[in-house]
Coordinates of C-alpha atoms and ligand atoms in Angstrom, one line a residue:
X1 CA -10.1 -4.6 -20.9
X2 CA -7.7 -7.1 -19.4
X3 CA -8.5 -9.3 -16.4
X4 CA -6.1 -7.2 -14.3
X5 CA -7.8 -3.9 -15.2
X6 CA -11.3 -5.4 -14.8
X7 CA -10.3 -6.5 -11.3
X8 CA -8.9 -3.1 -10.5
X9 CA -12.1 -1.4 -11.8
X10 CA -14.1 -3.7 -9.5
X11 CA -11.9 -2.7 -6.6
X12 CA -12.4 1.0 -7.3
X13 CA -16.2 0.4 -7.6
X14 CA -16.1 -1.3 -4.3
X15 CA -14.3 1.7 -2.9
X16 CA -16.8 4.1 -4.3
X17 CA -19.9 2.3 -3.0
X18 CA -18.5 2.0 0.5
X19 CA -17.3 5.6 1.1
X20 CA -18.0 5.7 4.8
X21 CA -16.0 2.6 5.8
X22 CA -12.1 2.2 6.4
X23 CA -10.2 -0.3 7.6
X24 CA -13.2 1.0 7.3
X25 CA -12.5 -0.6 3.9
X26 CA -12.2 -4.1 5.3
X27 CA -13.1 -3.8 8.9
X28 CA -9.6 -4.9 9.9
X29 CA -8.7 -2.0 12.1
X30 CA -5.4 -1.6 10.2
X31 CA -3.2 0.4 10.7
X32 CA -4.0 0.7 14.4
X33 CA -2.5 4.2 14.9
X34 CA -3.7 7.8 15.3
X35 CA -3.1 8.8 11.7
X36 CA -5.8 10.4 9.6
X37 CA -7.2 7.8 7.2
X38 CA -10.5 9.3 6.1
X39 CA -11.1 9.4 2.3
X40 CA -12.6 12.8 2.7
X41 CA -9.2 14.4 3.6
X42 CA -7.2 12.4 1.1
X43 CA -5.8 13.6 -2.2
X44 CA -3.7 10.6 -3.1
X45 CA -4.5 7.8 -5.6
X46 CA -2.7 4.6 -6.2
X47 CA -3.2 2.0 -8.9
X48 CA -1.6 -1.4 -9.5
X49 CA 0.3 -0.6 -12.7
X50 CA 1.6 -4.0 -13.3
X51 CA 1.7 -7.4 -11.6
X52 CA 3.4 -10.5 -12.8
X53 CA 2.7 -13.5 -10.7
X54 CA 4.8 -16.6 -10.4
X55 CA 4.5 -18.7 -7.3
X56 CA 7.7 -20.7 -8.0
X57 CA 10.0 -18.0 -9.5
X58 CA 8.6 -15.0 -7.6
X59 CA 6.3 -12.1 -8.5
X60 CA 6.7 -8.4 -9.1
X61 CA 4.2 -5.7 -8.4
X62 CA 4.4 -2.0 -9.5
X63 CA 2.1 0.8 -8.1
X64 CA 1.6 4.2 -9.6
X65 CA 0.8 7.2 -7.5
X66 CA -1.3 10.2 -8.4
X67 CA -3.8 12.9 -7.1
X68 CA -7.5 13.4 -6.9
X69 CA -8.7 17.0 -7.6
X70 CA -8.6 19.4 -4.7
X71 CA -12.4 19.6 -5.0
X72 CA -12.7 16.1 -3.7
X73 CA -11.1 17.0 -0.4
X74 CA -13.2 18.1 2.6
X75 CA -10.6 19.0 5.2
X76 CA -13.0 19.8 8.0
X77 CA -10.3 21.4 10.1
X78 CA -7.6 19.0 9.0
X79 CA -5.2 19.4 6.1
X80 CA -5.9 17.9 2.6
X81 CA -3.6 14.9 3.0
X82 CA -1.3 14.3 0.1
X83 CA -0.2 17.9 -0.5
X84 CA 2.8 17.2 1.7
X85 CA 5.2 14.6 0.4
X86 CA 4.6 10.9 0.2
X87 CA 6.8 9.0 2.6
X88 CA 5.6 5.5 3.4
X89 CA 3.7 2.6 1.9
X90 CA 2.4 0.2 4.5
X91 CA 0.9 -3.3 3.9
X92 CA -1.2 -5.4 6.2
X93 CA 0.6 -8.7 5.8
X94 CA 0.2 -12.4 6.8
X95 CA 2.3 -12.9 9.9
X96 CA 4.2 -15.8 8.3
X97 CA 5.6 -13.4 5.7
X98 CA 9.1 -12.0 6.4
X99 CA 10.9 -8.8 5.4
X100 CA 13.2 -11.1 3.4
X101 CA 10.4 -12.2 1.2
X102 CA 10.4 -8.7 -0.4
X103 CA 13.4 -7.7 -2.5
X104 CA 14.4 -5.4 -5.4
X105 CA 12.2 -2.6 -4.0
X106 CA 12.5 0.4 -6.4
X107 CA 11.2 4.0 -6.4
X108 CA 11.3 5.1 -10.0
X109 CA 13.9 2.5 -10.7
X110 CA 16.1 3.5 -7.8
X111 CA 16.7 0.7 -5.3
X112 CA 15.8 1.1 -1.7
X113 CA 16.2 -1.2 1.2
X114 CA 14.2 1.0 3.7
X115 CA 11.6 -1.6 4.4
X116 CA 10.7 -3.2 7.7
X117 CA 8.3 -5.8 9.2
X118 CA 6.6 -4.4 12.3
X119 CA 4.1 -5.8 14.7
X120 CA 2.1 -2.7 15.7
X121 CA 2.4 -2.1 19.4
X122 CA 4.2 -5.4 19.6
X123 CA 0.9 -7.2 19.0
X124 CA 1.5 -10.4 17.0
X125 CA -2.0 -10.1 15.5
X126 CA -1.0 -6.8 13.8
X127 CA 1.7 -7.6 11.3
X128 CA 2.7 -4.9 8.9
X129 CA 5.4 -4.3 6.3
X130 CA 6.4 -0.8 5.5
X131 CA 8.4 0.7 2.8
X132 CA 9.6 4.0 4.2
X133 CA 11.9 7.0 3.7
X134 CA 10.6 7.6 0.2
X135 CA 10.3 11.4 0.7
X136 CA 8.5 11.9 -2.7
X137 CA 7.8 15.6 -3.1
X138 CA 4.2 16.5 -4.0
X139 CA 5.2 17.6 -7.5
X140 CA 6.7 14.2 -8.2
X141 CA 4.0 12.0 -6.7
X142 CA 2.1 11.6 -10.0
X143 CA 5.2 10.5 -11.9
X144 CA 6.4 8.0 -9.3
X145 CA 6.2 4.2 -9.5
X146 CA 7.0 1.9 -6.6
X147 CA 7.8 -1.7 -7.4
X148 CA 8.8 -4.7 -5.4
X149 CA 9.5 -8.4 -5.9
X150 CA 8.4 -11.3 -3.8
X151 CA 10.7 -14.3 -3.5
X152 CA 9.5 -17.4 -5.2
X153 CA 9.1 -20.8 -3.5
X154 CA 12.2 -22.0 -5.5
X155 CA 14.2 -19.5 -3.4
X156 CA 12.5 -20.6 -0.2
X157 CA 10.1 -17.6 -0.3
X158 CA 7.3 -17.9 2.1
X159 CA 5.0 -15.3 0.4
X160 CA 5.6 -15.3 -3.3
X161 CA 2.4 -13.6 -4.5
X162 CA 0.3 -10.6 -3.4
X163 CA -2.4 -13.1 -2.3
X164 CA 0.0 -14.9 0.0
X165 CA 1.4 -11.5 1.3
X166 CA -2.1 -10.3 2.3
X167 CA -3.2 -10.9 5.8
X168 CA -5.7 -13.8 6.0
X169 CA -8.4 -11.4 7.3
X170 CA -8.3 -9.4 4.1
X171 CA -7.3 -12.3 1.8
X172 CA -10.7 -13.9 2.7
X173 CA -12.3 -10.7 1.3
X174 CA -10.2 -11.1 -1.8
X175 CA -8.1 -8.0 -1.2
X176 CA -4.7 -6.7 -0.1
X177 CA -5.0 -3.7 2.2
X178 CA -2.4 -0.9 2.3
X179 CA -2.0 2.6 3.7
X180 CA 0.0 5.6 2.3
X181 CA 1.7 8.0 4.7
X182 CA 3.2 11.5 4.7
X183 CA 5.3 12.7 7.7
X184 CA 3.8 14.5 10.7
X185 CA 2.6 18.0 10.2
X186 CA 0.5 19.6 13.1
X187 CA 1.4 16.5 15.1
X188 CA -0.4 14.0 12.9
X189 CA 0.3 11.8 9.8
X190 CA -2.1 11.1 7.0
X191 CA -2.6 7.5 6.1
X192 CA -5.4 7.0 3.6
X193 CA -6.3 3.4 3.1
X194 CA -6.6 1.5 -0.2
X195 CA -7.5 -2.1 -1.2
X196 CA -6.3 -4.1 -4.2
X197 CA -8.3 -7.1 -5.5
X198 CA -6.3 -10.3 -5.4
X199 CA -6.5 -12.4 -8.5
X200 CA -6.9 -16.1 -7.5
X201 CA -4.5 -18.0 -9.6
Ligands
LIG1 C1 14.8 -5.5 -10.3 O1 13.6 -5.6 -11.1 C2 13.8 -5.0 -12.4 C3 12.5 -5.1 -13.1 O2 12.1 -6.4 -13.2 C4 15.0 -5.7 -13.1 O3 15.2 -5.1 -14.4 C5 16.2 -5.7 -12.3 O4 17.3 -6.4 -12.9 C6 16.0 -6.2 -10.9 N1 17.1 -6.0 -10.0 C7 17.5 -6.9 -9.2 C8 18.7 -6.5 -8.3 O5 17.0 -8.0 -9.1
LIG2 C1 1.7 16.0 -12.1 O1 1.0 17.0 -11.3 C2 1.5 18.3 -11.5 C3 0.9 19.2 -10.5 O2 1.4 19.0 -9.3 C4 1.2 18.7 -13.0 O3 1.7 20.0 -13.2 C5 1.8 17.7 -13.9 O4 1.4 18.0 -15.2 C6 1.4 16.3 -13.5 N1 2.1 15.3 -14.4 C7 1.5 14.3 -14.9 C8 2.4 13.4 -15.7 O5 0.4 14.0 -14.7
LIG3 C1 16.0 -23.7 0.9 O1 15.9 -24.2 2.2 C2 16.6 -25.5 2.2 C3 16.3 -26.1 3.6 O2 16.6 -25.2 4.6 C4 18.1 -25.4 1.9 O3 18.7 -26.6 1.9 C5 18.2 -24.8 0.5 O4 19.6 -24.5 0.2 C6 17.4 -23.5 0.4 N1 17.4 -23.0 -1.0 C7 17.7 -21.7 -1.3 C8 17.6 -21.4 -2.8 O5 18.0 -20.9 -0.5

């Protein structure tokens, strides 16, 4: 098993032994909105499929999406999130990172520029970066890969690695925190939370 996979496995183990928490996962409070983030209603999975890190020349990360079995969803009056389409990928970022630090964003190889830095509620302590308008239908979620590059310091990139992109609050815990979203049904969005272990270069 490679170092990357070992770290991933550790991340998933951490997820499994802390089932009741979410932003609860880190205690950050991310994403600070009324979407449904509980693991019990979620059917999505996401893994870091590849990551090449280069502080100077820039890094590239690719994430693969998939499903958990329906049996792992306990809707409790809500819907099983993930059976709608997948629309957004939102990261809890360091406030010093800019939209321009991320480039060459691709969904199954197709470029998209629909990404935005956003301070939730205008609060400077709640910086996020969202890749949106993906509209991946349920049937295609498990064959979809999302990739993005981070500008290296040689190109004046401020946040050239996943570790520098992560908000200091979660970086201290050794993780990058993200949420995945559908679009509103019954007046709410789903936004299950995930964490990815950061390798310390
Ligand atoms: C985007 O990244 C892919 C994979 O590394 C690469 O093949 C492609 O040339 C890049 N495109 C741009 C515009 O940088
Ligand atoms: C993706 O999920 C669908 C069910 O929605 C299934 O039929 C298909 O075999 C899966 N494909 C892969 C590559 O896992
Ligand atoms: C980086 O920033 C410096 C100072 O603003 C500028 O002189 C230089 O041209 C920039 N380099 C690139 C690759 O954008």
